[in-house]
Amino acid sequence: MNIIIEDGIIVSEEIIHRGSVVIEDNRIIDVGPSEEIRRKYSASGYVKIDARDKIVSPGFINAHTHIAMTLLRGYADDLHLQEWLEKWIWPYEAKMTDRDIELGALLGSVESLLNGVTTVCSMYHYHKEHNEASASLQVGLRMVMGVAMFSWDVEGSIKNVEDALNRWHGREGLVKVSLSPHAPYTVSPELWVEAERIRREADERLGSKGSVVITTHILEDWREPEIVKNQFKVDIPSGSIYLYLDKLGVLSPSFTAAHSIHMNEVDYEVASRRGVKIVHNPVANLKLGMGVANVPKMHEYGMTVGLGTDGPASNNTLDLIETMKYASLLPKGLYRDPTLLNAKKVFEMATVDGAKTLGYGDLGLIKPGYLADIIIIDRKRVNLTPLYDVYSHTVYAMRASDVHTVIVNGDLVVEDRAVKGVDVLDLMRRVEKRAFEIREGLETSG
Amino acid sequence: MNIIIEDGIIVSEEIIHRGSVVIEDNRIIDVGPSEEIRRKYSASGYVKIDARDKIVSPGFINAHTHIAMTLLRGYADDLHLQEWLEKWIWPYEAKMTDRDIELGALLGSVESLLNGVTTVCSMYHYHKEHNEASASLQVGLRMVMGVAMFSWDVEGSIKNVEDALNRWHGREGLVKVSLSPHAPYTVSPELWVEAERIRREADERLGSKGSVVITTHILEDWREPEIVKNQFKVDIPSGSIYLYLDKLGVLSPSFTAAHSIHMNEVDYEVASRRGVKIVHNPVANLKLGMGVANVPKMHEYGMTVGLGTDGPASNNTLDLIETMKYASLLPKGLYRDPTLLNAKKVFEMATVDGAKTLGYGDLGLIKPGYLADIIIIDRKRVNLTPLYDVYSHTVYAMRASDVHTVIVNGDLVVEDRAVKGVDVLDLMRRVEKRAFEIREGLETSG
């Protein structure tokens, strides 16, 4: 679609106070002061969107979640991790079919768009037809589908990844497949090596130069080095999981790790030297009692850090605006330094830095040549009044409900908070019905 | 007004899944399963509110803020405390007139109601006619107006408190005046003693048995004992600010301290023994780099802890729903124990415990005899689907924008997110105009 977004406050590499953005097909082709854009482009051939009294921003990038887990939102909280997983989450997930995953992911996709999130990276059990990508395509959300790999099913994991790459990678210009070896404690050294081999080959075959990435969990739990050592009878040199992985040859700028809360000095050194990227999930990390990743230190080491919500069973939202505020506030409070992670830097983490963690070099900025993933925020809100500073409001005062319009890949997918092509009331009814059926099945069988 | 709220999920002392609440005048007179209430009360004489597909909850209590500071929301962020105060906040505040305070407080009152907050305790510089109470009465918000007292103006402070008690205390059943000696480093020992004397006399005179309270700031900054010692040439025994105040005879169950982040063992012992109550402000405490109060420890000591947003210049919202989630998540993450401050306990902090910190024994529960301050939340929301547990959703998944209807003191003040009697667009225009005038005045004069 060809669109001109007119007369908004544009959050580009700099703020343009009365600016316009020109979109052709799925790309941004121009951005500048409205007068200039008006002179350059004739009115015909473009759908006009009036953005007066609105903020025009890159869409947010939720770089780590398990989006189908909306079905389990609020199912079990305030529990120790192992009890939560073993008694509650895993038994429930064991009852979920491929249709359930698609249903949960559809609710999560709708929620994401309404929150101003235009790209989601989600890791889950892969199914061929009904999965996170099939759900996201129904509403036009950009999806990086992480295909989970476990060493208890090496053959199945590899088959899944290859099937997903053939079947889903590149679909409608919206879907990308990532390899998701689950974590060091569930993936054997051999499977890590195999995963990186498949990634490199796929990347070459698809000519995408680093855009096929590995997305995994590293050091969410402080006990991980010990657990991995016992699980696979391996040496963890210097107690460093990153050094262990580096010796396997799997670290690269296309390796993106969620969490990395409990890094030691060797971990920082190795991970940063290899160009590893991190996805910080402050809300879920707190909620599960895991701790707080040291993002200022990652930044000191020059690492790229994006933001994620983690799954809606451990957050319990898919709200990256909320996550931005946690990301900014936690280091200020914990290191007693309010200058850390200022609003502009956190905004970058939620947009362009997040895009980089998923292997996109042309996403997360309002800039000619970039993918047209844009949100339009209503600034005439009580909570956004007065408006002195756009970055400050976006991180500290904005609410998901202030998002008005959403464009993904050049398509208008949300207008005035209505998601196109979905009967949301019916969707909520279906989700609730199915969620309760699964729970009741568990109660009966348990 | 006589109202029956029908067929909602009632968050009373227990959850009633299809319940009704009967309100006569400004009190709740009955609550129970809908069938039972329908049998007991004839249809006539009550306004009916249909709460099907809705959650009916006590209104939230924002027990510490500086509500007029909406004018400064986002004016200055990410700065060290002293620079923030001295270069930005204080010069701006010096330009604010009584009309500005009323205007900022009116915006904040509207915002509070839309966030499901039905009582606000706000500390600020007192003015006789135009102040936080005059603003809150325009929209029917319950207001505890804390009259700031400083030892640089002992006489003025005392006059202000006495004038406020005479002029505002009890107004329309909605306003209460509290004494707000600002903090130990701005209030001399003599003024503390005087404040507590006035409080006791007022309490007796007004027959309110502990309902006239002191609201102040204690131990927001870890350097406070040292600063107080130097400021007033006093001894701080055992490095304990609470012991110092106790020796002045000012601690009691009617003494409510915001923050108290940096308490030592003696502080916990003395404050809990005297029945001191705490207001926890996790968002602002992080944002200003002050740290995190140890609420689990306060609870171990049997202390009552409410929640506050602190001022919108250091938060930057008046959103107690957001604050609930921070209050629950921070101790889980910092002490690596996800069972701490579960959703139900944090919900109590935001409602009935908050009411107690402000000297109300009949507020914060849906229970016969309690004040009719009730919010009705739309549960047919994507982010609240599926609904397994009401407390979990309220704390972890709900958004301010899910609040649909608000009743304060038996009056319907918000219906379908519209605040009665206020032209919100015009109010936002006036706030922004005046906020920018003040800023420009500063730029010119500076």
Coordinates of C-alpha atoms in Angstrom, one line a residue, chain A residues 21-208:
Chain A
V21 CA 6.4 9.8 6.3
V22 CA 6.0 8.3 2.8
I23 CA 5.5 4.6 2.4
E24 CA 5.5 2.7 -0.9
D25 CA 4.7 -1.0 -0.9
N26 CA 6.4 -2.3 2.3
R27 CA 9.1 0.3 2.7
I28 CA 9.6 3.8 4.0
I29 CA 10.8 5.8 1.1
D30 CA 10.9 9.3 2.6
V31 CA 10.6 11.2 5.8
G32 CA 10.9 14.9 6.6
P33 CA 9.1 18.1 7.6
S34 CA 5.5 18.1 6.2
E35 CA 6.0 21.1 3.9
E36 CA 8.9 19.5 2.2
I37 CA 7.1 16.2 1.8
R38 CA 4.0 18.0 0.4
R39 CA 6.1 19.7 -2.2
K40 CA 7.8 16.4 -3.3
Y41 CA 4.8 14.1 -3.5
S42 CA 1.6 14.6 -5.4
A43 CA -1.6 13.8 -3.5
S44 CA -2.7 11.1 -5.9
G45 CA -1.7 7.5 -5.4
Y46 CA -1.3 7.7 -1.6
V47 CA -3.7 6.9 1.2
K48 CA -3.3 9.8 3.6
I49 CA -3.3 9.3 7.3
D50 CA -3.8 12.5 9.4
A51 CA -1.3 12.3 12.4
R52 CA -2.0 15.7 13.8
D53 CA -1.9 15.5 17.7
K54 CA -0.2 12.2 17.3
I55 CA 3.2 10.7 17.7
V56 CA 4.6 8.6 14.8
S57 CA 7.1 5.9 16.0
P58 CA 8.7 2.8 14.8
G59 CA 6.7 -0.2 16.0
F60 CA 8.0 -2.0 19.1
I61 CA 9.9 -5.3 18.8
N62 CA 9.2 -8.0 21.4
A63 CA 12.3 -10.0 20.9
H64 CA 11.6 -12.8 23.2
T65 CA 8.3 -14.5 24.2
H66 CA 6.3 -17.7 24.0
I67 CA 3.2 -16.1 22.5
A68 CA 0.9 -19.1 22.6
M69 CA 1.1 -19.1 26.3
T70 CA -1.6 -16.5 26.5
L71 CA -3.7 -19.6 27.2
L72 CA -1.9 -19.9 30.5
R73 CA -2.0 -16.3 31.6
G74 CA -2.7 -16.1 35.3
Y75 CA -3.1 -19.9 35.5
A76 CA -0.4 -20.2 38.1
D77 CA 1.6 -17.4 39.8
D78 CA 3.7 -16.6 42.9
L79 CA 5.4 -20.1 42.8
H80 CA 8.9 -21.3 42.8
L81 CA 10.2 -22.0 39.3
Q82 CA 10.4 -25.8 39.4
E83 CA 7.0 -26.2 41.1
W84 CA 5.5 -23.7 38.6
L85 CA 7.0 -25.7 35.6
E86 CA 6.5 -29.2 36.8
K87 CA 3.2 -29.0 38.6
W88 CA 1.5 -26.4 36.5
I89 CA 3.0 -25.3 33.1
W90 CA 4.3 -28.5 31.6
P91 CA 1.2 -30.7 32.4
Y92 CA -1.0 -28.0 30.8
E93 CA 1.3 -27.6 27.8
A94 CA 1.2 -31.4 27.3
K95 CA -2.5 -31.1 26.6
M96 CA -2.2 -28.3 24.1
T97 CA -2.7 -29.3 20.4
D98 CA -1.4 -27.5 17.4
R99 CA -4.8 -25.7 17.1
D100 CA -4.4 -24.5 20.7
I101 CA -1.0 -23.1 19.9
E102 CA -2.4 -21.3 16.9
L103 CA -5.4 -20.0 19.0
G104 CA -3.2 -18.8 21.9
A105 CA -0.8 -17.2 19.4
L106 CA -3.7 -15.4 17.6
L107 CA -4.8 -13.9 20.9
G108 CA -1.2 -12.9 21.6
S109 CA -0.8 -11.4 18.1
V110 CA -3.9 -9.3 18.5
E111 CA -2.7 -8.2 21.9
S112 CA 0.7 -7.4 20.5
L113 CA -0.6 -5.2 17.8
L114 CA -2.9 -3.4 20.2
N115 CA 0.2 -2.7 22.4
G116 CA 2.1 -1.2 19.5
V117 CA 4.3 -4.3 18.9
T118 CA 4.9 -4.9 15.2
T119 CA 7.4 -7.8 15.5
V120 CA 7.4 -10.7 17.8
C121 CA 10.0 -13.4 18.3
S122 CA 8.4 -16.4 19.8
M123 CA 9.9 -19.7 20.8
Y124 CA 7.7 -22.8 21.0
H125 CA 7.1 -26.4 20.0
Y126 CA 6.8 -26.5 16.2
H127 CA 3.8 -27.8 14.2
K128 CA 3.7 -27.8 10.5
E129 CA 0.4 -26.1 9.7
H130 CA -1.0 -24.5 12.8
N131 CA 1.6 -22.5 14.7
E132 CA 2.7 -19.0 15.7
A133 CA 3.4 -18.0 12.2
S134 CA 0.0 -19.2 10.9
A135 CA -1.6 -17.1 13.6
S136 CA 0.4 -14.0 13.1
L137 CA -0.3 -14.0 9.4
Q138 CA -4.0 -13.8 10.1
V139 CA -3.5 -10.3 11.5
G140 CA -0.4 -9.2 9.7
L141 CA 2.0 -9.2 12.6
R142 CA 5.7 -9.7 11.8
M143 CA 6.9 -13.0 13.3
V144 CA 10.2 -14.6 14.0
M145 CA 9.2 -18.1 14.7
G146 CA 11.8 -19.8 16.9
V147 CA 11.6 -23.6 16.4
A148 CA 12.5 -25.2 19.8
M149 CA 15.2 -27.9 19.7
F150 CA 15.9 -30.3 22.6
S151 CA 18.4 -33.1 22.9
W152 CA 15.7 -35.5 24.1
D153 CA 14.6 -35.4 20.4
V154 CA 17.6 -34.6 18.3
E155 CA 16.1 -36.0 15.1
G156 CA 12.7 -34.4 15.6
S157 CA 14.3 -31.1 16.4
I158 CA 16.4 -31.1 13.2
K159 CA 13.4 -32.2 11.1
N160 CA 11.3 -29.5 12.6
V161 CA 13.8 -26.8 11.9
E162 CA 14.3 -27.9 8.3
D163 CA 10.6 -28.2 7.7
A164 CA 10.0 -24.7 9.2
L165 CA 12.7 -23.1 7.1
N166 CA 11.3 -24.6 3.9
R167 CA 7.6 -24.1 4.7
W168 CA 7.5 -20.8 6.6
H169 CA 10.7 -18.7 6.1
G170 CA 9.9 -15.6 4.1
R171 CA 6.1 -16.2 3.9
E172 CA 4.3 -13.0 2.9
G173 CA 7.4 -11.0 3.7
L174 CA 6.4 -11.3 7.4
V175 CA 7.7 -14.6 8.7
K176 CA 11.2 -15.5 9.5
V177 CA 12.3 -18.8 11.1
S178 CA 14.9 -18.9 13.8
L179 CA 16.6 -21.9 15.3
S180 CA 15.9 -22.2 19.0
P181 CA 18.1 -24.7 20.8
H182 CA 16.1 -24.3 24.1
A183 CA 19.0 -23.8 26.6
P184 CA 22.4 -25.2 27.6
Y185 CA 20.7 -27.5 30.1
T186 CA 18.4 -29.1 27.6
V187 CA 20.7 -29.1 24.5
S188 CA 23.7 -31.4 24.2
P189 CA 27.0 -30.1 22.9
E190 CA 26.4 -32.1 19.7
L191 CA 23.0 -30.5 19.1
W192 CA 24.4 -27.0 19.6
V193 CA 27.0 -27.8 16.9
E194 CA 24.4 -29.2 14.6
A195 CA 22.1 -26.2 15.1
E196 CA 24.9 -23.7 14.2
R197 CA 25.7 -25.8 11.1
I198 CA 22.1 -25.7 9.9
R199 CA 21.9 -22.0 10.7
R200 CA 25.0 -21.2 8.6
E201 CA 23.9 -23.3 5.7
A202 CA 20.4 -21.9 5.7
D203 CA 21.8 -18.4 5.9
E204 CA 23.9 -19.0 2.8
R205 CA 21.2 -20.8 0.9
L206 CA 18.7 -18.0 1.6
G207 CA 21.3 -15.4 0.8
S208 CA 20.4 -13.5 3.9

